[in-house]
XYZ file of C-alpha atoms in Angstrom:
653
model
C 114.768 18.710 181.369
C 111.310 17.684 180.109
C 110.845 14.392 178.263
C 111.433 14.654 174.554
C 108.509 15.370 172.285
C 107.609 11.949 170.843
C 107.147 13.504 167.394
C 110.918 13.914 167.265
C 112.057 10.677 168.929
C 114.509 9.899 166.115
C 115.974 13.421 165.976
C 116.618 13.377 169.689
C 117.976 9.860 169.951
C 121.621 9.652 170.986
C 124.190 8.763 168.351
C 127.868 7.870 168.442
C 130.576 8.998 165.985
C 134.050 7.684 166.575
C 133.380 7.089 170.201
C 131.897 10.577 170.794
C 128.298 10.505 171.892
C 125.932 13.057 170.439
C 122.877 13.888 172.558
C 120.789 14.484 169.344
C 121.112 14.473 165.573
C 121.154 18.231 165.054
C 124.387 19.721 163.725
C 125.683 23.188 163.144
C 128.032 22.699 160.202
C 131.226 24.438 159.422
C 130.453 27.939 158.040
C 132.637 31.059 157.845
C 131.410 33.736 160.220
C 133.768 36.644 159.285
C 134.161 37.082 163.044
C 137.829 36.159 163.741
C 140.379 38.930 164.262
C 143.988 38.367 163.297
C 142.918 34.924 162.016
C 142.254 33.748 165.641
C 139.260 32.907 167.765
C 137.938 35.974 169.601
C 135.234 36.821 172.204
C 132.627 37.317 169.458
C 133.155 33.876 167.973
C 133.090 32.166 171.378
C 129.768 33.908 172.224
C 128.333 32.917 168.904
C 129.014 29.245 169.355
C 128.082 29.356 173.038
C 124.562 30.451 172.011
C 124.181 27.401 169.775
C 125.603 25.007 172.364
C 123.260 26.452 175.093
C 120.396 26.159 172.517
C 120.870 22.406 172.379
C 122.863 21.542 169.301
C 124.212 18.016 169.468
C 127.266 18.682 167.226
C 129.024 21.848 166.303
C 131.541 21.783 163.465
C 133.619 24.956 163.501
C 134.484 26.918 160.383
C 137.490 26.106 158.258
C 140.978 26.316 159.825
C 143.691 26.968 157.375
C 146.460 24.347 157.404
C 149.123 26.210 155.378
C 150.026 29.823 154.647
C 148.736 29.324 151.089
C 145.325 28.402 152.463
C 144.353 32.067 153.256
C 141.313 32.168 150.960
C 139.902 35.277 152.748
C 141.462 37.912 154.944
C 139.536 36.725 158.019
C 139.965 32.919 157.769
C 140.870 31.126 160.995
C 144.358 29.650 160.859
C 145.667 26.620 162.710
C 149.259 26.894 161.569
C 150.678 28.129 164.847
C 150.265 27.049 168.532
C 148.923 30.554 169.241
C 145.559 29.288 167.945
C 145.193 26.730 170.767
C 143.951 29.051 173.529
C 141.059 30.404 171.492
C 139.901 27.036 170.342
C 140.055 25.782 173.927
C 137.558 28.477 174.941
C 135.065 27.226 172.308
C 135.696 23.614 173.322
C 134.934 24.474 176.951
C 131.582 26.261 176.280
C 130.536 23.375 174.040
C 131.433 20.696 176.509
C 129.767 22.511 179.386
C 126.546 22.133 177.380
C 127.206 18.479 176.390
C 127.736 19.437 172.775
C 130.371 17.616 170.761
C 132.679 19.985 168.779
C 134.875 19.349 165.705
C 136.647 21.764 163.444
C 137.117 21.764 159.700
C 140.673 21.650 158.421
C 141.105 23.224 155.103
C 143.003 24.254 151.981
C 141.100 25.942 149.173
C 143.572 25.198 146.408
C 142.606 27.359 143.468
C 139.466 28.673 145.165
C 140.942 31.940 146.374
C 138.151 34.533 146.579
C 139.991 37.588 147.814
C 143.400 38.981 148.731
C 144.547 39.316 152.326
C 146.252 42.666 151.787
C 145.605 43.975 148.253
C 147.853 42.139 145.817
C 146.462 38.857 144.485
C 147.796 35.745 146.066
C 149.409 32.905 144.280
C 146.906 30.135 144.095
C 147.907 26.464 144.012
C 146.109 23.415 142.752
C 146.691 19.842 141.651
C 147.271 21.224 138.128
C 147.215 24.568 136.399
C 143.542 24.263 135.628
C 141.827 27.670 135.826
C 138.965 28.526 138.100
C 135.956 29.916 136.243
C 134.178 31.747 139.076
C 137.056 33.816 140.494
C 139.068 33.829 137.250
C 142.108 32.351 138.999
C 144.892 30.617 137.134
C 146.594 28.394 139.732
C 150.106 27.052 139.911
C 150.597 23.306 139.913
C 151.838 22.040 143.285
C 155.240 20.427 143.382
C 156.111 17.540 145.606
C 157.846 19.685 148.261
C 154.770 21.880 148.732
C 152.419 18.933 148.654
C 154.450 17.455 151.549
C 154.231 20.745 153.418
C 150.462 20.987 153.034
C 149.919 17.349 153.930
C 151.986 17.783 157.084
C 150.077 21.011 157.774
C 146.796 19.075 157.973
C 148.266 16.812 160.594
C 149.793 19.632 162.567
C 146.536 21.583 162.555
C 144.658 18.521 163.848
C 147.245 18.090 166.568
C 146.743 21.680 167.774
C 142.963 21.293 167.638
C 143.100 18.168 169.751
C 145.438 19.961 172.246
C 142.754 22.667 172.479
C 140.188 20.040 173.549
C 138.213 19.609 170.376
C 136.667 16.196 169.754
C 137.680 15.806 166.102
C 138.328 17.315 162.734
C 136.585 17.306 159.384
C 138.734 17.232 156.200
C 137.051 19.569 153.740
C 137.043 17.726 150.376
C 133.765 19.319 149.268
C 132.856 22.224 147.012
C 135.844 21.893 144.669
C 138.509 22.696 147.278
C 141.987 21.274 147.119
C 141.352 17.609 148.011
C 138.509 17.589 145.437
C 140.865 19.180 142.880
C 143.163 16.162 143.198
C 140.180 13.745 143.034
C 138.527 15.343 140.019
C 139.925 13.980 136.698
C 138.749 17.090 134.859
C 140.918 19.299 137.124
C 143.775 16.986 137.926
C 145.992 16.581 134.813
C 149.164 15.561 136.625
C 151.466 12.951 135.144
C 152.818 11.632 138.441
C 151.499 9.205 141.061
C 148.757 11.629 142.215
C 146.765 10.971 139.072
C 145.678 8.066 136.937
C 142.953 5.840 138.281
C 140.847 6.714 141.367
C 143.472 5.221 143.631
C 146.081 7.680 142.359
C 143.677 10.589 142.522
C 142.907 9.691 146.136
C 146.543 9.582 147.156
C 146.479 13.203 148.313
C 143.515 12.579 150.528
C 144.958 9.400 151.875
C 148.188 11.174 152.748
C 146.132 13.818 154.622
C 144.352 11.077 156.620
C 147.700 9.437 157.369
C 149.129 12.812 158.594
C 146.124 13.529 160.826
C 145.930 10.023 162.275
C 149.645 9.899 163.015
C 149.597 13.205 164.944
C 146.429 12.714 166.978
C 145.186 10.088 169.461
C 143.108 7.029 168.610
C 139.953 8.506 170.070
C 140.219 11.715 167.993
C 137.403 11.760 165.361
C 138.468 12.140 161.687
C 135.689 12.735 159.190
C 135.459 14.093 155.640
C 133.087 16.471 153.926
C 132.539 15.836 150.220
C 129.991 17.024 147.663
C 127.654 14.192 146.745
C 127.568 15.839 143.295
C 129.293 19.164 142.445
C 126.385 20.119 140.145
C 128.739 21.370 137.438
C 129.767 19.986 134.052
C 133.425 19.974 135.165
C 132.744 18.941 138.764
C 132.731 15.618 140.550
C 129.727 13.445 139.759
C 127.669 11.422 142.231
C 129.298 8.224 141.021
C 132.835 9.594 141.497
C 132.067 10.910 144.970
C 130.428 7.693 146.070
C 133.324 5.588 144.769
C 135.732 7.780 146.702
C 133.682 7.557 149.900
C 133.545 3.756 149.613
C 137.287 3.505 149.178
C 137.981 5.856 152.136
C 135.388 4.745 154.594
C 137.604 2.234 156.459
C 139.964 5.122 157.275
C 137.290 7.663 158.356
C 134.818 7.998 161.224
C 132.121 9.611 159.105
C 131.287 11.128 155.744
C 129.494 14.529 155.567
C 127.516 15.098 152.333
C 126.788 18.406 150.730
C 126.422 19.525 147.071
C 127.965 21.958 144.593
C 131.307 23.541 143.861
C 132.911 26.891 144.456
C 134.432 26.736 140.978
C 131.344 27.931 138.966
C 128.418 30.255 139.423
C 125.827 27.489 139.040
C 127.676 25.089 141.297
C 128.320 27.602 143.996
C 124.607 28.223 144.511
C 124.565 24.893 146.412
C 127.182 26.120 148.941
C 124.355 27.978 150.688
C 121.180 27.116 148.625
C 118.578 29.870 148.611
C 114.841 29.488 149.179
C 114.364 28.758 145.500
C 115.857 25.343 146.164
C 113.611 22.681 147.643
C 114.000 22.117 151.458
C 115.967 18.989 152.377
C 116.751 18.475 148.695
C 119.766 16.200 149.307
C 117.918 13.653 151.457
C 117.407 11.025 148.708
C 120.900 11.422 147.457
C 122.308 10.982 150.976
C 120.144 7.836 151.247
C 122.080 6.351 148.269
C 125.302 6.886 150.083
C 123.911 5.632 153.356
C 122.818 2.355 151.710
C 126.368 1.680 150.460
C 128.473 2.942 153.332
C 129.186 1.335 156.669
C 130.182 4.533 158.558
C 127.895 7.328 159.737
C 126.547 9.648 157.059
C 125.863 13.307 157.856
C 123.966 15.450 155.374
C 123.502 19.179 154.922
C 121.311 20.967 152.329
C 118.413 23.325 153.170
C 117.229 21.349 156.203
C 115.536 24.295 157.875
C 112.906 22.651 160.020
C 112.969 19.912 162.690
C 110.182 18.077 160.886
C 112.372 17.656 157.804
C 115.291 16.435 159.907
C 113.135 13.962 161.770
C 111.930 12.414 158.495
C 115.506 12.042 157.233
C 116.593 10.194 160.333
C 113.405 8.114 160.442
C 113.900 7.091 156.768
C 117.515 6.131 157.466
C 118.732 8.525 154.815
C 121.377 9.966 157.129
C 122.501 9.743 160.751
C 122.884 13.485 161.582
C 121.397 16.554 159.899
C 123.184 19.835 159.245
C 120.795 22.650 160.208
C 123.170 25.591 160.184
C 120.949 28.429 158.997
C 118.090 27.111 161.187
C 120.402 27.564 164.148
C 121.561 30.991 162.906
C 117.872 32.004 162.796
C 116.988 30.349 166.125
C 119.775 28.885 168.286
C 117.090 27.620 170.673
C 115.569 25.469 167.960
C 116.863 22.164 169.438
C 115.665 22.922 172.998
C 112.269 24.278 171.792
C 111.675 21.218 169.648
C 112.820 18.795 172.429
C 110.425 20.429 174.849
C 107.331 20.228 172.682
C 107.430 23.795 171.459
C 108.305 23.284 167.788
C 105.631 25.750 166.842
C 107.623 28.450 168.620
C 110.731 27.877 166.451
C 111.709 30.867 164.331
C 111.970 29.182 160.948
C 114.788 30.070 158.588
C 113.533 31.347 155.205
C 116.859 30.847 153.319
C 116.965 34.466 152.142
C 120.804 34.396 152.512
C 120.785 38.180 153.139
C 122.540 38.487 156.473
C 124.279 35.114 156.823
C 126.266 34.291 153.713
C 125.332 37.762 152.344
C 127.259 39.449 155.190
C 130.161 37.006 154.686
C 130.552 37.933 151.045
C 130.705 41.611 152.113
C 133.299 40.829 154.800
C 130.972 41.519 157.733
C 130.193 39.236 160.627
C 127.224 36.987 159.805
C 123.812 37.574 161.317
C 120.175 36.832 160.417
C 117.480 39.214 159.099
C 114.944 37.666 161.420
C 117.256 37.424 164.440
C 119.638 40.398 164.435
C 120.916 39.224 167.825
C 122.862 36.560 165.991
C 126.493 37.622 165.608
C 125.855 40.375 168.150
C 125.589 38.078 171.153
C 128.042 40.219 173.171
C 125.755 43.189 172.951
C 122.269 41.714 172.540
C 122.636 38.128 173.754
C 120.965 38.606 177.117
C 117.700 40.609 177.393
C 118.053 43.415 179.978
C 114.837 44.482 181.862
C 113.989 48.157 181.577
C 114.663 50.311 184.634
C 111.286 52.089 184.275
C 108.092 50.644 182.746
C 106.846 52.852 179.874
C 103.585 53.084 177.940
C 104.535 52.524 174.326
C 102.495 52.914 171.116
C 103.946 51.221 168.078
C 102.404 52.474 164.795
C 102.830 50.053 161.941
C 102.601 46.249 161.868
C 105.376 45.517 159.445
C 108.651 43.784 160.439
C 110.064 46.912 162.136
C 106.980 47.564 164.197
C 106.508 43.943 165.227
C 110.161 43.546 166.316
C 110.037 46.841 168.270
C 106.857 45.748 169.992
C 108.186 42.264 170.886
C 111.510 43.634 172.131
C 109.851 46.345 174.237
C 107.449 43.873 175.886
C 110.273 41.513 176.636
C 111.964 44.409 178.489
C 108.853 44.967 180.588
C 107.028 47.862 178.853
C 103.313 48.262 178.322
C 103.045 47.995 174.517
C 100.239 48.313 172.017
C 100.859 47.761 168.297
C 98.602 49.445 165.746
C 98.230 48.372 162.143
C 95.906 50.181 159.641
C 95.364 47.067 157.543
C 93.595 43.867 158.423
C 96.877 41.923 158.189
C 100.252 42.369 159.764
C 103.397 42.063 157.663
C 103.847 45.239 155.645
C 105.785 44.769 152.438
C 106.532 41.113 153.333
C 103.000 40.406 152.207
C 104.067 41.548 148.694
C 107.492 40.073 148.738
C 106.141 36.541 149.293
C 104.140 36.831 146.051
C 107.248 36.940 143.864
C 108.434 33.757 142.197
C 110.144 31.265 144.486
C 109.854 33.775 147.400
C 106.808 32.315 149.170
C 108.907 31.359 152.242
C 109.764 35.062 152.639
C 106.335 35.325 154.310
C 107.941 33.568 157.316
C 109.600 36.865 158.213
C 106.104 38.025 159.146
C 104.555 34.841 160.516
C 107.537 34.222 162.767
C 107.241 37.674 164.254
C 103.484 37.256 164.638
C 104.103 34.118 166.633
C 106.410 36.077 168.919
C 103.741 38.744 169.426
C 101.527 35.940 170.647
C 104.118 34.326 172.882
C 104.960 37.555 174.652
C 101.400 38.806 174.784
C 101.692 42.060 172.803
C 98.432 43.928 172.482
C 97.696 44.166 168.805
C 95.023 46.327 167.198
C 94.510 45.782 163.487
C 92.403 47.903 161.108
C 93.140 51.033 163.143
C 94.403 54.185 161.445
C 96.451 56.096 164.003
C 96.243 59.895 163.975
C 98.158 62.512 165.872
C 94.969 63.336 167.743
C 94.590 59.716 168.871
C 98.222 59.617 170.110
C 97.790 62.852 172.024
C 94.699 61.485 173.733
C 96.403 58.129 174.611
C 99.338 60.097 176.077
C 101.981 57.382 175.708
C 105.478 57.837 176.995
C 106.985 56.678 173.680
C 105.663 56.398 170.097
C 107.546 54.129 167.764
C 106.795 55.148 164.148
C 107.142 52.211 161.814
C 104.742 53.261 159.018
C 106.920 51.879 156.120
C 107.152 53.227 152.613
C 105.379 53.483 149.250
C 106.631 53.067 145.705
C 108.876 55.785 144.457
C 107.970 57.296 141.090
C 111.068 58.869 139.406
C 110.955 62.010 137.383
C 110.882 61.243 133.638
C 109.504 62.828 130.478
C 106.149 61.215 129.948
C 103.686 61.514 127.114
C 101.264 59.610 124.921
C 99.076 56.711 125.878
C 101.638 54.194 127.211
C 100.479 52.461 130.359
C 102.721 53.131 133.371
C 102.330 51.032 136.548
C 104.409 50.163 139.579
C 105.368 46.776 141.009
C 102.900 46.858 143.858
C 99.990 47.286 141.376
C 101.188 44.253 139.443
C 101.536 42.050 142.561
C 98.143 43.142 143.864
C 96.528 42.363 140.471
C 95.178 45.930 140.335
C 96.023 46.546 136.663
C 95.669 44.756 133.374
C 99.110 44.550 131.698
C 99.427 45.015 127.932
C 100.889 42.459 125.540
C 104.388 43.863 125.606
C 105.936 44.992 128.897
C 109.211 46.659 129.816
C 110.209 46.304 133.492
C 112.545 49.128 134.543
C 114.539 48.098 137.582
C 116.421 50.850 139.450
C 116.993 48.948 142.650
C 118.692 45.897 141.117
C 117.209 43.555 143.686
C 114.743 40.693 143.264
C 111.567 42.812 142.643
C 112.243 43.728 139.013
C 113.310 40.252 137.922
C 110.430 38.747 139.881
C 107.935 40.973 138.139
C 109.426 40.212 134.757
C 109.174 36.469 135.440
C 105.581 36.718 136.559
C 104.558 38.594 133.386
C 106.567 36.213 131.196
C 104.831 33.189 132.699
C 101.439 34.862 132.163
C 102.135 35.070 128.462
C 103.381 38.639 128.007
C 106.377 39.639 125.866
C 108.770 40.939 128.562
C 112.082 42.802 128.685
C 114.014 43.860 131.814
C 116.122 46.992 131.937
C 118.328 47.407 135.057
C 120.175 50.447 136.295
C 123.244 48.466 137.284
C 125.983 46.132 136.159
C 123.686 43.099 136.215
C 120.288 41.947 137.370
C 120.177 41.316 141.117
C 123.378 43.296 141.604
C 122.691 44.046 145.302
C 121.471 40.590 146.210
C 123.429 37.800 147.999
C 125.437 36.037 145.282
C 123.712 32.677 145.342
C 120.240 34.257 145.278
C 121.291 36.436 142.296
C 122.840 33.595 140.285
C 119.886 31.281 140.828
C 117.496 34.069 139.801
C 119.487 35.074 136.711
C 119.677 31.392 135.717
C 115.911 31.093 135.826
C 115.466 34.248 133.725
C 117.882 32.886 131.143
C 115.871 29.625 130.947
C 112.697 31.720 130.303
C 114.426 33.830 127.631
C 113.851 37.175 129.246
C 116.169 39.771 127.571
C 118.147 41.833 130.075
C 119.602 45.292 129.292
C 122.098 46.674 131.818
C 123.459 50.143 132.526
C 119.990 51.528 131.721
C 118.582 54.792 133.177
C 114.971 55.798 132.554
C 114.689 59.019 130.578
C 111.127 59.145 129.186
C 108.363 57.512 127.176
C 105.588 58.232 124.643
C 102.869 56.185 122.950
C 104.814 52.928 122.331
C 108.441 53.858 122.971
C 110.514 53.992 126.153
C 113.731 56.034 126.062
C 116.583 55.171 128.354
C 120.146 56.267 128.656
C 123.329 54.101 129.043
C 124.730 55.111 132.439
C 128.366 54.761 131.379
C 128.369 56.093 127.773
C 125.409 58.525 128.025
C 124.076 57.174 124.705
C 120.403 56.490 124.200
C 118.767 53.054 124.572
C 115.437 52.836 122.882
C 112.732 50.228 123.445
C 109.923 50.172 120.868
C 106.490 48.566 120.662
C 105.991 48.747 124.478
C 102.416 48.586 125.792
C 103.165 48.733 129.538
C 106.074 50.301 131.429
C 106.472 48.732 134.868
C 108.412 50.860 137.344
C 110.500 49.070 140.022
C 112.165 52.231 141.250
C 112.525 51.615 144.957
C 110.498 53.188 147.722
C 110.051 56.413 149.601
C 109.286 56.786 153.338
C 105.812 57.320 154.717
C 106.453 59.613 157.725
C 103.907 62.297 158.281
C 102.556 61.327 161.707
C 105.009 63.061 163.989
C 104.433 66.625 162.943
C 101.564 67.408 165.289
C 102.404 65.268 168.264
C 102.627 66.545 171.842
C 106.260 67.567 172.411
C 106.347 65.644 175.702
C 105.995 62.316 173.810
C 109.236 60.703 172.834
C 109.283 59.778 169.153
C 111.359 56.938 167.791
C 111.496 55.550 164.233
C 112.440 52.202 162.680
C 112.527 50.696 159.236
C 111.446 52.179 155.956
C 109.730 55.272 157.452
C 113.232 56.322 158.447
C 114.810 55.409 155.130
C 113.514 52.842 152.621
C 115.741 49.835 152.605
C 115.161 46.090 153.258
C 113.554 43.844 155.860
C 116.940 43.310 157.492
C 117.323 46.969 158.502
C 113.642 47.102 159.549
C 113.957 44.205 162.028
C 117.376 45.275 163.263
C 116.179 48.828 163.960
C 112.993 47.527 165.518
C 115.120 45.523 167.968
C 117.454 48.487 168.716
C 114.462 50.766 169.344
C 113.047 48.204 171.741
C 116.354 48.062 173.572
C 116.650 51.865 173.792
C 113.217 52.499 175.362
């Protein structure tokens, strides 16, 4: 292996936790993948973690393992309540250890944080007290002593099984408002027995868990704890409370892992997987406070999406190990690339949350919009050379075209990418102009870097015609010509100004004093346009054809966005369908009642009505040329589908 890049000497310095030596300070933290079947490790999950171990991660912490039957917070949670789990975990331990990666597992009980049923009927949720959950609207049942004893014993039994499988340690999940936190939190725990009172009483449950785990595992088995440094909620744990708990527990733990937020509220849950609107590495200073007052290793996780950020955290002694989970989802090779002096080749996570936590919330295996191979390692994990070299023309330099070109070149084809504009990127160039979405531009710049790495021939400023294609005589044409704004049918009249979102973002129009943004798609475009205009001094209203603004977005992106709109005072009307307009009035219809919704004194109507494919090139092509399509020209959707289809097209040629 080459010598480490000196720019990252701290990040790649070895470190020891509980006697286990980490080769670097890069950690993949516990995160649900929605991959397990029958609540057990399967081939897909093994391949997923193998990719990150082979990519150079120093520490992998596996997703939560339920410790009791009442811990089934989703239908696809891993369970460590039976010896049947051992064989699957052993497979993950083996692939990690073959790559000198240390591997722990989280052990877990959600308490009242039950987000779905396993088979239809709602489960009985349990907590320290019968204190309701706001986010999932769950009213829990207070745990009695018999069940507390069962759960505590379950933590130890789970740890015993995980050690038997060859794992190096466990992490007790006391973060994000889950059951241990519910006992610790005086605003949730209202018990009248010895599990409440002062902090010592509220820590009794956690101490009993540690006792159970320690008594059922060997001395060299690592036991750590994850806790929210601050739950970011009026009813959540404060920084002072979490720090006090960590100080009291540190002599019994091998490390503390700091995160932020709580599952119990919409605002607090944003910090479970903070979106790009949140500052990168935003918990570093907070972690530093804990680090200054604790004598055991401190691990930190919170939007650390680049090796440069992690290096600074370690250099400043704010933490000992950095959780970089989404960075590793986006590029499993990030550690190896950075170590070998190729940090500029790392595919940077943009924290869009669309295919990682977004897939999880839909019950699908997690992936990445920029790297659709993630979660699909069994099918796309190893690039297969093409049997026959083909001449390929890719028309369109958006995400779909770029991914198709990169994939086809990797497979050995002769590829030329054509883009009619002077810049590559397609609609990403517009998306990055929306508020708090500037990092979205990485979806384009990362792909452009891959075009350079693999030597794709790129021709910009070239309008491709059917005549040109017929003259070039390629074997395959990949059409990735994108989409344009869709203008819906409505009854129009009068002098009201009507524009689309693209015109606003490109500064092609002068908007009137009062604007109504009509949002059919219910994504981030309509709210983003509304926020831009509001900040420019216009009077703005947003009307969405859905249950709420951002309805189709990943939850934490939506909730952060809606929170910002509320701060700005932007009125939102839901269930609204565009009907027509005249001089100063816009007429809409309530989609459930059918009754009219009327907006008066409107100068500008801004249409955010989705997109329609641009796909006219294929009609006159030579019939001997194979035509393939990817992205919005096939059907207007999102960048995730564009890149995924670009990859699949490249594999199919």
